[in-house]
Amino acid sequence: MHMNRFPKNFFWGGATAANQYEGGWNEGGRGPAMTDVTTGATKDTPRYMTYVLPDGSTGKYSQWGGQKPEGARYAVVDGYYYPNHIGTDFYHHYKEDIALFAEMGFKMFRMSISWSRIYPKGNEKEPNPEGLTFYRNVFTELRRYGIEPLVTISHYDTPLYIEEDLGNWQNPDTIGLFETFCHTIFEEYKDLVTYWLTFNEINSAIMMSSIVPDLPSETVAPGYVKLHNQFVASARVVKYAHENYPQFKMGCMIAGLISYPLTCDPKDMLANQEKMQNYFYYAGDVMVRGYYPAYAKKTWKNLGLDPAFFEKDAQILREGHVDFFSYSYYSTSCHTTHTEEPKDGAGNLSLGYKNPYIGYSEWGWGMDPDGLRYSLNEIWDRYQVPLMVVENGLGAIDTLEEDGSIHDPYRIEYMRGHVEAMAKAIEDGVDLIAYTPWGCIDLVSASTGEMRKRYGMIYVDMDDEGKGTLNRYKKDSFYWYKKCIESNGEDLE
Ligand code: BGP
């Protein structure tokens, strides 16, 4: 056993998001979000968005590229199941859950605030007091155990009214609404929360073109506009936080689309470099450095976008750059110019070719601890700001035994590999300050809406149809992670 590879105040913890975990979707004055009209699915079938037409008939369209018909309004429709309505019910279980996190030894807990719980439509003059009280209670409970909250301000749940009636992030007016939301929660929780992430996986706005081949530029370009408006919104609130709450630490959160060239052909090397720039570094470069990278110009040109649209906000981007960098890391993929065969290597928001040197999960996501060490080194070298790994984990099917135990050696093995990789990256010189593995308690999958794709160290009795007691059970990984934290990452047996 090595000693003291992790810094003394390392933030060991876990991560969740309101839309997938909190539930209580129509309680306490909360307004609806897009995820409330999104059905459950499986890994081979799409989630659907449901709607009602003016004549009262109802319908659905696929998240994999479908479109809402003219005149349709999003609606919860009888006969469908919407897993995010309940999540795994943090809303009613937060005390019990936080006690379990504390028992594991958490130093940090990542969660998000549901925007529509604070501003139900997004454009009200006054916030919803019940919503404010709920998060105050949660943060106070975390503090009672000495757990530092890490708050994602926007994690895939813009109020439905903004999405449907105001044109979402395509509309620059959304920036002002987001600012109002942030000013409210900053002031409200200034004594309880120090670490903030503005947008979860902000680069997801432009990911479609990396997954679906040959999309026309008219389909791809709006993602860049949306992303730019989010960059501006983030920069504005980061600047505001720095000016008004100097104790705050503001971070970005980028989906870790880390990839390799499939072969050592220099052409593959270049293809991969371009992928990494376009889908991963594009966001980090703007948010950490405070300006668009040189290669962005080429991207805009290819998509027929006017550079002036992006350049007009240069000053605020410069003034609102973040204090630390965080990302999600699940898997890696490979890129090549050598084949046109369909890509077979899936991952979080990514698609590439399978890597013969790594293993794959039941959902086909690559498992690559060395890639975590590699990416930490690359990112640290590029940005020189503290880093956090704020999502990582293995989605797998778990079995609850008669005696209430859950044996998940596969998850322990996955986590052990990634903790080892982080230890090595720290030895390499990387300034890594936090690790909050994803779905530390079972919650609804973002991509498939399933419950059976579980990430937790705490099992929640709930199935894909919404049946279950919602009782909590400790998995074997719960005890493993507790030991890991107690020994500050040294006892990984
Ligand atoms: C990330 C999201 C999370 C989470 C995770 C796992 O993209 O930030 O919300 O869900 O991926 O993905 P999935 O739930 O699809 O397995």
Short mmCIF file of C-alpha atoms and ligand atoms in Angstrom, two decimals:
data_model
loop_
_atom_site.label_atom_id
_atom_site.label_comp_id
_atom_site.label_asym_id
_atom_site.label_seq_id
_atom_site.Cartn_x
_atom_site.Cartn_y
_atom_site.Cartn_z
CA MET A 1 0.00 0.00 0.00
CA HIS A 2 1.33 3.45 -0.97
CA MET A 3 0.80 6.29 1.45
CA ASN A 4 -0.77 9.68 0.95
CA ARG A 5 -1.10 9.79 -2.78
CA PHE A 6 -4.30 11.82 -2.52
CA PRO A 7 -4.11 15.28 -0.93
CA LYS A 8 -5.35 15.53 2.65
CA ASN A 9 -8.46 17.55 1.83
CA PHE A 10 -9.42 15.60 -1.24
CA PHE A 11 -13.18 15.80 -1.88
CA TRP A 12 -14.41 12.21 -2.04
CA GLY A 13 -18.11 12.11 -2.79
CA GLY A 14 -20.86 11.26 -5.21
CA ALA A 15 -22.96 12.92 -7.90
CA THR A 16 -26.64 13.17 -8.82
CA ALA A 17 -28.98 15.47 -10.77
CA ALA A 18 -32.42 16.71 -9.79
CA ASN A 19 -34.18 15.60 -12.96
CA GLN A 20 -33.07 11.98 -12.51
CA TYR A 21 -33.09 11.72 -8.73
CA GLU A 22 -35.30 14.24 -7.00
CA GLY A 23 -38.85 13.37 -8.10
CA GLY A 24 -41.67 15.37 -6.51
CA TRP A 25 -42.21 16.71 -10.02
CA ASN A 26 -45.59 18.32 -9.29
CA GLU A 27 -45.14 19.01 -5.59
CA GLY A 28 -44.17 22.14 -3.69
CA GLY A 29 -45.13 24.48 -6.53
CA ARG A 30 -42.62 23.06 -9.02
CA GLY A 31 -43.28 23.68 -12.72
CA PRO A 32 -42.68 21.06 -15.44
CA ALA A 33 -39.43 20.50 -17.32
CA MET A 34 -38.82 18.66 -20.59
CA THR A 35 -37.84 15.50 -18.71
CA ASP A 36 -41.39 15.40 -17.28
CA VAL A 37 -42.85 14.78 -20.74
CA THR A 38 -40.13 12.27 -21.68
CA THR A 39 -40.99 8.57 -21.49
CA GLY A 40 -38.86 5.66 -20.34
CA ALA A 41 -37.06 3.44 -22.90
CA THR A 42 -34.34 0.81 -23.24
CA LYS A 43 -30.86 0.83 -24.70
CA ASP A 44 -32.27 -0.21 -28.09
CA THR A 45 -35.37 1.99 -28.17
CA PRO A 46 -35.59 5.78 -28.00
CA ARG A 47 -37.19 7.85 -25.27
CA TYR A 48 -40.22 9.75 -26.55
CA MET A 49 -41.56 13.23 -25.94
CA THR A 50 -45.34 13.27 -25.68
CA TYR A 51 -47.75 15.99 -26.75
CA VAL A 52 -51.38 16.89 -27.34
CA LEU A 53 -52.69 18.40 -30.59
CA PRO A 54 -55.31 21.17 -30.82
CA ASP A 55 -58.04 18.60 -31.64
CA GLY A 56 -57.28 16.81 -28.37
CA SER A 57 -55.51 13.84 -29.93
CA THR A 58 -52.13 12.88 -28.50
CA GLY A 59 -48.85 11.66 -29.91
CA LYS A 60 -45.14 11.19 -29.35
CA TYR A 61 -41.89 11.78 -31.18
CA SER A 62 -38.53 10.12 -30.76
CA GLN A 63 -35.64 11.73 -28.96
CA TRP A 64 -33.46 10.26 -31.70
CA GLY A 65 -34.17 13.00 -34.18
CA GLY A 66 -37.99 13.29 -34.16
CA GLN A 67 -39.88 16.57 -34.22
CA LYS A 68 -42.92 17.99 -32.52
CA PRO A 69 -45.69 18.63 -35.11
CA GLU A 70 -47.03 22.16 -35.72
CA GLY A 71 -49.49 23.26 -33.08
CA ALA A 72 -48.70 20.42 -30.67
CA ARG A 73 -48.16 21.20 -26.97
CA TYR A 74 -46.03 19.06 -24.69
CA ALA A 75 -48.19 17.09 -22.29
CA VAL A 76 -48.20 14.20 -19.91
CA VAL A 77 -50.34 11.62 -21.71
CA ASP A 78 -52.23 8.67 -20.20
CA GLY A 79 -50.76 5.27 -20.92
CA TYR A 80 -47.09 6.31 -20.81
CA TYR A 81 -44.64 6.03 -17.96
CA TYR A 82 -42.44 9.02 -17.11
CA PRO A 83 -39.63 7.81 -14.86
CA ASN A 84 -38.29 11.29 -14.03
CA HIS A 85 -41.53 12.19 -12.23
CA ILE A 86 -40.42 10.14 -9.26
CA GLY A 87 -36.71 9.69 -9.95
CA THR A 88 -35.71 7.83 -6.83
CA ASP A 89 -37.52 10.34 -4.67
CA PHE A 90 -34.77 12.36 -3.04
CA TYR A 91 -37.54 14.92 -2.43
CA HIS A 92 -38.97 12.75 0.32
CA HIS A 93 -35.86 10.76 1.26
CA TYR A 94 -33.15 13.41 1.47
CA LYS A 95 -32.51 13.01 5.19
CA GLU A 96 -32.15 9.25 4.94
CA ASP A 97 -29.96 9.50 1.83
CA ILE A 98 -27.66 12.16 3.22
CA ALA A 99 -27.21 10.04 6.35
CA LEU A 100 -26.11 7.16 4.09
CA PHE A 101 -23.70 9.41 2.17
CA ALA A 102 -22.28 10.56 5.49
CA GLU A 103 -21.89 6.94 6.59
CA MET A 104 -19.81 6.30 3.46
CA GLY A 105 -17.68 9.25 4.52
CA PHE A 106 -18.59 11.70 1.73
CA LYS A 107 -16.79 15.04 1.86
CA MET A 108 -18.66 16.42 -1.15
CA PHE A 109 -22.07 15.83 -2.68
CA ARG A 110 -22.89 16.92 -6.20
CA MET A 111 -26.54 17.70 -6.89
CA SER A 112 -28.46 20.08 -9.08
CA ILE A 113 -31.17 22.60 -8.41
CA SER A 114 -34.31 22.12 -10.46
CA TRP A 115 -34.78 25.53 -12.09
CA SER A 116 -38.57 25.03 -12.33
CA ARG A 117 -38.77 24.37 -8.59
CA ILE A 118 -37.44 27.90 -8.01
CA TYR A 119 -39.05 29.61 -11.04
CA PRO A 120 -41.86 27.29 -12.21
CA LYS A 121 -42.09 28.79 -15.70
CA GLY A 122 -38.76 30.54 -15.64
CA ASN A 123 -39.99 34.10 -16.10
CA GLU A 124 -41.82 34.87 -12.81
CA LYS A 125 -41.00 38.01 -10.89
CA GLU A 126 -40.65 36.20 -7.57
CA PRO A 127 -39.16 32.81 -6.77
CA ASN A 128 -41.23 29.96 -5.33
CA PRO A 129 -40.62 30.05 -1.54
CA GLU A 130 -41.35 26.34 -1.09
CA GLY A 131 -38.68 25.49 -3.63
CA LEU A 132 -36.15 27.71 -1.89
CA THR A 133 -36.94 26.05 1.44
CA PHE A 134 -36.46 22.57 0.04
CA TYR A 135 -32.87 23.19 -1.08
CA ARG A 136 -32.11 25.17 2.06
CA ASN A 137 -33.12 22.10 4.08
CA VAL A 138 -30.98 19.85 1.91
CA PHE A 139 -27.87 22.05 2.12
CA THR A 140 -28.32 22.47 5.87
CA GLU A 141 -28.57 18.71 6.27
CA LEU A 142 -25.38 18.21 4.23
CA ARG A 143 -23.54 20.81 6.30
CA ARG A 144 -24.65 19.08 9.50
CA TYR A 145 -22.47 16.16 8.39
CA GLY A 146 -19.65 18.35 7.13
CA ILE A 147 -20.44 17.50 3.49
CA GLU A 148 -19.60 20.24 0.99
CA PRO A 149 -22.35 20.71 -1.61
CA LEU A 150 -21.26 20.95 -5.24
CA VAL A 151 -24.21 22.47 -7.07
CA THR A 152 -24.89 22.11 -10.78
CA ILE A 153 -27.10 25.07 -11.63
CA SER A 154 -28.45 23.63 -14.87
CA HIS A 155 -28.46 19.88 -15.35
CA TYR A 156 -30.70 18.98 -18.29
CA ASP A 157 -33.84 20.60 -16.90
CA THR A 158 -34.67 24.02 -18.26
CA PRO A 159 -38.31 24.86 -17.39
CA LEU A 160 -40.66 23.53 -20.05
CA TYR A 161 -42.13 26.99 -20.65
CA ILE A 162 -38.71 28.31 -21.68
CA GLU A 163 -38.13 25.26 -23.89
CA GLU A 164 -41.51 25.35 -25.58
CA ASP A 165 -42.67 28.97 -25.62
CA LEU A 166 -39.52 31.05 -25.49
CA GLY A 167 -37.33 29.06 -27.84
CA ASN A 168 -34.97 27.60 -25.27
CA TRP A 169 -31.26 28.54 -25.48
CA GLN A 170 -31.66 29.42 -29.11
CA ASN A 171 -33.23 32.61 -27.81
CA PRO A 172 -30.73 35.02 -26.19
CA ASP A 173 -33.47 36.18 -23.78
CA THR A 174 -32.98 32.93 -21.92
CA ILE A 175 -29.64 34.32 -20.73
CA GLY A 176 -31.40 36.98 -18.64
CA LEU A 177 -33.80 34.45 -17.13
CA PHE A 178 -30.88 32.24 -16.18
CA GLU A 179 -29.14 35.20 -14.58
CA THR A 180 -32.20 35.97 -12.45
CA PHE A 181 -32.33 32.33 -11.35
CA CYS A 182 -28.64 32.39 -10.45
CA HIS A 183 -28.81 35.70 -8.58
CA THR A 184 -31.65 34.29 -6.48
CA ILE A 185 -29.92 31.06 -5.53
CA PHE A 186 -26.52 32.72 -4.97
CA GLU A 187 -28.03 35.16 -2.48
CA GLU A 188 -30.23 32.54 -0.87
CA TYR A 189 -27.52 29.93 -0.35
CA LYS A 190 -24.39 32.07 -0.06
CA ASP A 191 -23.65 30.76 3.42
CA LEU A 192 -24.28 27.12 2.50
CA VAL A 193 -22.79 26.61 -0.96
CA THR A 194 -19.31 27.54 -2.18
CA TYR A 195 -18.74 25.30 -5.24
CA TRP A 196 -20.92 25.83 -8.32
CA LEU A 197 -21.00 24.36 -11.83
CA THR A 198 -22.94 26.50 -14.30
CA PHE A 199 -24.04 23.89 -16.90
CA ASN A 200 -23.83 20.13 -16.90
CA GLU A 201 -21.98 18.71 -19.92
CA ILE A 202 -22.33 22.01 -21.73
CA ASN A 203 -20.78 20.51 -24.89
CA SER A 204 -23.78 18.16 -25.22
CA ALA A 205 -25.44 21.01 -27.16
CA ILE A 206 -23.23 20.19 -30.15
CA MET A 207 -22.84 16.45 -29.74
CA MET A 208 -25.49 15.23 -32.16
CA SER A 209 -23.20 15.61 -35.17
CA SER A 210 -20.55 13.46 -33.54
CA ILE A 211 -23.07 10.64 -33.08
CA VAL A 212 -25.30 10.86 -36.15
CA PRO A 213 -23.22 10.87 -39.37
CA ASP A 214 -23.75 13.33 -42.22
CA LEU A 215 -26.22 15.65 -40.56
CA PRO A 216 -26.89 18.71 -42.74
CA SER A 217 -25.39 21.96 -41.45
CA GLU A 218 -28.89 23.44 -40.91
CA THR A 219 -29.42 20.77 -38.27
CA VAL A 220 -25.99 21.14 -36.68
CA ALA A 221 -25.56 24.92 -36.69
CA PRO A 222 -28.30 25.80 -34.15
CA GLY A 223 -26.42 23.77 -31.52
CA TYR A 224 -23.51 26.23 -31.79
CA VAL A 225 -25.82 29.19 -31.28
CA LYS A 226 -27.39 27.52 -28.27
CA LEU A 227 -23.97 26.68 -26.86
CA HIS A 228 -22.72 30.21 -27.38
CA ASN A 229 -25.70 31.63 -25.47
CA GLN A 230 -24.91 29.22 -22.65
CA PHE A 231 -21.25 30.32 -22.66
CA VAL A 232 -22.40 33.92 -22.33
CA ALA A 233 -24.90 33.04 -19.59
CA SER A 234 -22.20 31.15 -17.72
CA ALA A 235 -19.65 33.95 -18.09
CA ARG A 236 -22.14 36.54 -16.87
CA VAL A 237 -23.01 34.66 -13.71
CA VAL A 238 -19.38 33.71 -13.05
CA LYS A 239 -18.41 37.38 -13.26
CA TYR A 240 -21.35 38.33 -11.05
CA ALA A 241 -20.37 35.68 -8.49
CA HIS A 242 -16.76 36.83 -8.43
CA GLU A 243 -17.82 40.42 -7.87
CA ASN A 244 -20.44 39.74 -5.22
CA TYR A 245 -19.43 36.52 -3.50
CA PRO A 246 -15.64 36.33 -3.58
CA GLN A 247 -15.73 33.13 -1.56
CA PHE A 248 -17.51 31.26 -4.39
CA LYS A 249 -15.63 28.84 -6.62
CA MET A 250 -17.13 28.66 -10.08
CA GLY A 251 -16.54 25.74 -12.44
CA CYS A 252 -17.41 24.44 -15.88
CA MET A 253 -18.61 20.89 -16.53
CA ILE A 254 -17.75 19.24 -19.82
CA ALA A 255 -18.75 15.79 -21.11
CA GLY A 256 -15.47 13.86 -21.25
CA LEU A 257 -15.39 12.87 -24.90
CA ILE A 258 -11.91 11.45 -24.79
CA SER A 259 -10.76 9.50 -27.82
CA TYR A 260 -7.76 7.89 -29.50
CA PRO A 261 -6.67 7.35 -33.08
CA LEU A 262 -7.58 3.74 -33.95
CA THR A 263 -4.27 3.20 -35.76
CA CYS A 264 -0.91 4.95 -35.78
CA ASP A 265 -1.60 6.30 -39.28
CA PRO A 266 -0.89 10.04 -38.98
CA LYS A 267 -4.23 10.59 -40.75
CA ASP A 268 -5.99 8.89 -37.85
CA MET A 269 -3.99 11.02 -35.45
CA LEU A 270 -5.22 14.14 -37.20
CA ALA A 271 -8.79 12.86 -37.36
CA ASN A 272 -8.73 12.25 -33.65
CA GLN A 273 -7.16 15.60 -32.87
CA GLU A 274 -9.94 17.29 -34.77
CA LYS A 275 -12.58 15.30 -32.85
CA MET A 276 -11.09 16.21 -29.50
CA GLN A 277 -10.90 19.87 -30.46
CA ASN A 278 -14.40 20.09 -31.89
CA TYR A 279 -16.28 18.19 -29.21
CA PHE A 280 -14.24 18.35 -26.02
CA TYR A 281 -11.78 21.26 -25.96
CA TYR A 282 -14.12 23.65 -27.77
CA ALA A 283 -16.07 24.24 -24.54
CA GLY A 284 -13.18 24.07 -22.06
CA ASP A 285 -11.10 26.49 -24.11
CA VAL A 286 -13.84 29.12 -23.99
CA MET A 287 -14.79 28.61 -20.36
CA VAL A 288 -11.33 28.30 -18.82
CA ARG A 289 -9.23 30.49 -21.12
CA GLY A 290 -12.01 32.98 -21.73
CA TYR A 291 -11.84 33.08 -25.53
CA TYR A 292 -12.64 30.92 -28.53
CA PRO A 293 -9.79 28.77 -29.80
CA ALA A 294 -8.38 29.45 -33.27
CA TYR A 295 -9.86 26.25 -34.74
CA ALA A 296 -13.41 27.45 -33.91
CA LYS A 297 -13.28 29.79 -36.90
CA LYS A 298 -13.03 26.86 -39.27
CA THR A 299 -15.99 25.12 -37.62
CA TRP A 300 -18.19 28.23 -37.93
CA LYS A 301 -17.17 28.66 -41.54
CA ASN A 302 -18.00 25.06 -42.42
CA LEU A 303 -21.42 25.48 -40.86
CA GLY A 304 -22.11 28.80 -42.54
CA LEU A 305 -22.19 30.65 -39.22
CA ASP A 306 -21.21 34.30 -39.00
CA PRO A 307 -18.12 34.75 -36.77
CA ALA A 308 -19.43 38.16 -35.69
CA PHE A 309 -22.20 36.42 -33.73
CA PHE A 310 -19.58 34.69 -31.55
CA GLU A 311 -17.07 37.51 -31.45
CA LYS A 312 -19.48 40.18 -30.23
CA ASP A 313 -19.34 38.67 -26.72
CA ALA A 314 -15.55 38.42 -26.47
CA GLN A 315 -15.35 40.75 -23.50
CA ILE A 316 -17.80 38.95 -21.24
CA LEU A 317 -16.27 35.57 -22.11
CA ARG A 318 -12.91 36.94 -21.03
CA GLU A 319 -14.28 38.42 -17.82
CA GLY A 320 -16.29 35.38 -16.83
CA HIS A 321 -13.85 32.52 -17.11
CA VAL A 322 -14.13 29.80 -14.47
CA ASP A 323 -11.94 28.94 -11.48
CA PHE A 324 -11.80 25.20 -11.94
CA PHE A 325 -12.49 22.54 -14.57
CA SER A 326 -14.75 19.55 -14.11
CA TYR A 327 -15.77 16.77 -16.44
CA SER A 328 -17.61 13.49 -16.68
CA TYR A 329 -15.49 10.49 -17.53
CA TYR A 330 -17.01 7.11 -18.33
CA SER A 331 -15.32 5.76 -21.42
CA THR A 332 -13.15 6.44 -24.44
CA SER A 333 -13.62 5.76 -28.13
CA CYS A 334 -11.46 5.54 -31.26
CA HIS A 335 -11.46 7.34 -34.58
CA THR A 336 -10.10 6.31 -37.93
CA THR A 337 -10.10 7.24 -41.59
CA HIS A 338 -9.67 3.61 -42.62
CA THR A 339 -13.21 2.34 -42.68
CA GLU A 340 -16.74 3.43 -43.43
CA GLU A 341 -18.21 0.56 -41.40
CA PRO A 342 -20.81 1.64 -38.84
CA LYS A 343 -19.23 2.68 -35.56
CA ASP A 344 -19.49 0.02 -32.88
CA GLY A 345 -17.94 1.64 -29.80
CA ALA A 346 -20.51 3.50 -27.70
CA GLY A 347 -20.02 5.69 -24.66
CA ASN A 348 -21.50 8.64 -22.86
CA LEU A 349 -22.78 10.94 -25.63
CA SER A 350 -20.18 9.49 -27.93
CA LEU A 351 -19.76 7.01 -30.72
CA GLY A 352 -16.54 5.73 -32.25
CA TYR A 353 -14.84 2.46 -33.08
CA LYS A 354 -14.23 -0.19 -30.48
CA ASN A 355 -10.82 -0.29 -28.86
CA PRO A 356 -9.43 -3.86 -28.83
CA TYR A 357 -7.43 -3.12 -25.67
CA ILE A 358 -10.28 -2.22 -23.31
CA GLY A 359 -13.41 -3.91 -21.93
CA TYR A 360 -17.05 -2.95 -22.55
CA SER A 361 -20.04 -2.70 -20.22
CA GLU A 362 -23.45 -4.34 -20.72
CA TRP A 363 -24.56 -1.09 -22.37
CA GLY A 364 -21.58 -1.21 -24.70
CA TRP A 365 -19.67 1.65 -23.06
CA GLY A 366 -15.89 1.32 -23.07
CA MET A 367 -14.17 0.91 -19.70
CA ASP A 368 -10.76 2.55 -19.66
CA PRO A 369 -9.13 3.66 -16.39
CA ASP A 370 -5.85 4.53 -18.14
CA GLY A 371 -7.80 6.97 -20.29
CA LEU A 372 -8.73 8.81 -17.12
CA ARG A 373 -5.08 9.28 -16.17
CA TYR A 374 -4.26 10.26 -19.74
CA SER A 375 -7.07 12.83 -19.94
CA LEU A 376 -6.30 14.31 -16.51
CA ASN A 377 -2.72 14.91 -17.62
CA GLU A 378 -3.78 16.45 -20.92
CA ILE A 379 -6.37 18.75 -19.34
CA TRP A 380 -4.11 19.87 -16.50
CA ASP A 381 -1.34 20.64 -18.94
CA ARG A 382 -3.67 22.69 -21.10
CA TYR A 383 -5.48 24.71 -18.45
CA GLN A 384 -3.47 24.72 -15.20
CA VAL A 385 -6.55 25.12 -12.98
CA PRO A 386 -7.76 22.64 -10.33
CA LEU A 387 -9.63 19.66 -11.78
CA MET A 388 -12.60 17.65 -10.58
CA VAL A 389 -13.89 14.33 -11.91
CA VAL A 390 -17.57 14.91 -11.21
CA GLU A 391 -19.03 11.86 -12.94
CA ASN A 392 -17.64 8.38 -13.41
CA GLY A 393 -19.13 4.97 -12.89
CA LEU A 394 -20.47 1.75 -14.28
CA GLY A 395 -24.10 1.35 -15.32
CA ALA A 396 -24.96 -2.29 -14.67
CA ILE A 397 -27.79 -4.63 -13.72
CA ASP A 398 -27.73 -5.45 -10.01
CA THR A 399 -29.56 -8.19 -8.14
CA LEU A 400 -31.14 -7.57 -4.77
CA GLU A 401 -30.72 -10.81 -2.80
CA GLU A 402 -33.28 -12.21 -0.36
CA ASP A 403 -31.24 -10.97 2.59
CA GLY A 404 -31.07 -7.39 1.25
CA SER A 405 -27.47 -7.61 0.04
CA ILE A 406 -26.28 -6.68 -3.46
CA HIS A 407 -23.05 -8.14 -4.76
CA ASP A 408 -21.51 -5.82 -7.33
CA PRO A 409 -17.84 -6.84 -7.74
CA TYR A 410 -17.91 -5.45 -11.33
CA ARG A 411 -18.60 -1.96 -9.98
CA ILE A 412 -15.89 -2.25 -7.34
CA GLU A 413 -13.44 -3.34 -10.01
CA TYR A 414 -14.41 -0.41 -12.24
CA MET A 415 -14.05 2.09 -9.41
CA ARG A 416 -10.80 0.59 -8.12
CA GLY A 417 -9.25 1.01 -11.56
CA HIS A 418 -10.35 4.63 -11.79
CA VAL A 419 -9.24 5.54 -8.27
CA GLU A 420 -5.83 3.99 -9.06
CA ALA A 421 -5.70 6.01 -12.27
CA MET A 422 -6.44 9.25 -10.37
CA ALA A 423 -3.74 8.43 -7.81
CA LYS A 424 -1.24 8.00 -10.64
CA ALA A 425 -2.35 11.24 -12.30
CA ILE A 426 -1.79 13.07 -9.01
CA GLU A 427 1.67 11.50 -8.83
CA ASP A 428 2.19 12.77 -12.39
CA GLY A 429 1.60 16.26 -10.99
CA VAL A 430 -2.07 16.87 -11.78
CA ASP A 431 -3.95 19.16 -9.39
CA LEU A 432 -7.03 16.97 -8.91
CA ILE A 433 -9.22 18.05 -6.00
CA ALA A 434 -12.44 16.01 -6.19
CA TYR A 435 -14.00 12.73 -7.26
CA THR A 436 -17.79 12.45 -7.25
CA PRO A 437 -18.77 9.18 -8.98
CA TRP A 438 -22.06 9.30 -10.84
CA GLY A 439 -25.33 8.09 -9.43
CA CYS A 440 -23.84 7.26 -6.04
CA ILE A 441 -27.39 6.19 -5.28
CA ASP A 442 -29.46 4.49 -8.01
CA LEU A 443 -31.39 6.93 -10.16
CA VAL A 444 -33.02 7.17 -13.59
CA SER A 445 -30.67 6.85 -16.57
CA ALA A 446 -30.47 10.00 -18.69
CA SER A 447 -30.07 8.31 -22.05
CA THR A 448 -32.55 5.46 -21.67
CA GLY A 449 -34.81 6.42 -18.76
CA GLU A 450 -34.17 2.99 -17.29
CA MET A 451 -33.84 2.09 -13.62
CA ARG A 452 -32.16 -1.21 -14.42
CA LYS A 453 -29.04 0.63 -15.59
CA ARG A 454 -27.77 1.25 -12.10
CA TYR A 455 -24.70 3.21 -11.04
CA GLY A 456 -25.28 3.45 -7.31
CA MET A 457 -23.43 2.22 -4.28
CA ILE A 458 -26.86 2.42 -2.69
CA TYR A 459 -29.58 0.32 -4.29
CA VAL A 460 -33.09 1.75 -4.59
CA ASP A 461 -35.97 -0.69 -4.97
CA MET A 462 -37.69 0.68 -8.06
CA ASP A 463 -38.13 -0.83 -11.52
CA ASP A 464 -38.59 0.39 -15.08
CA GLU A 465 -42.37 0.55 -14.70
CA GLY A 466 -42.22 2.58 -11.51
CA LYS A 467 -42.95 -0.35 -9.23
CA GLY A 468 -41.00 -0.71 -6.02
CA THR A 469 -40.89 0.31 -2.38
CA LEU A 470 -38.15 2.95 -2.89
CA ASN A 471 -36.38 1.32 0.06
CA ARG A 472 -32.62 1.83 0.16
CA TYR A 473 -30.06 -1.02 0.47
CA LYS A 474 -26.28 -0.91 0.74
CA LYS A 475 -24.42 -2.66 -2.07
CA ASP A 476 -21.01 -4.29 -1.55
CA SER A 477 -19.54 -1.23 -3.29
CA PHE A 478 -20.95 0.92 -0.46
CA TYR A 479 -18.60 -0.77 2.02
CA TRP A 480 -15.74 -0.73 -0.47
CA TYR A 481 -16.07 3.01 -1.12
CA LYS A 482 -16.36 3.71 2.62
CA LYS A 483 -12.99 1.98 3.14
CA CYS A 484 -11.54 3.81 0.18
CA ILE A 485 -12.56 7.17 1.62
CA GLU A 486 -11.50 6.29 5.18
CA SER A 487 -8.01 5.43 3.92
CA ASN A 488 -7.95 8.49 1.61
CA GLY A 489 -7.79 6.28 -1.46
CA GLU A 490 -5.18 3.82 -0.25
CA ASP A 491 -7.17 0.76 0.83
CA LEU A 492 -8.73 -0.40 -2.41
CA GLU A 493 -9.04 -4.14 -1.67
C1 BGP B 1 -24.16 12.07 -18.14
C2 BGP B 1 -25.15 12.90 -17.41
C3 BGP B 1 -25.82 12.29 -16.28
C4 BGP B 1 -25.89 10.78 -16.32
C5 BGP B 1 -24.73 10.08 -16.95
C6 BGP B 1 -24.90 8.61 -17.18
O1 BGP B 1 -24.26 12.40 -19.47
O2 BGP B 1 -24.61 14.12 -16.97
O3 BGP B 1 -27.02 12.96 -16.12
O4 BGP B 1 -27.11 10.27 -16.54
O5 BGP B 1 -24.35 10.69 -18.12
O6 BGP B 1 -25.60 8.38 -18.35
P1 BGP B 1 -26.81 7.40 -18.48
O7 BGP B 1 -27.75 7.78 -17.38
O8 BGP B 1 -27.38 7.66 -19.80
O9 BGP B 1 -26.26 6.04 -18.31
#
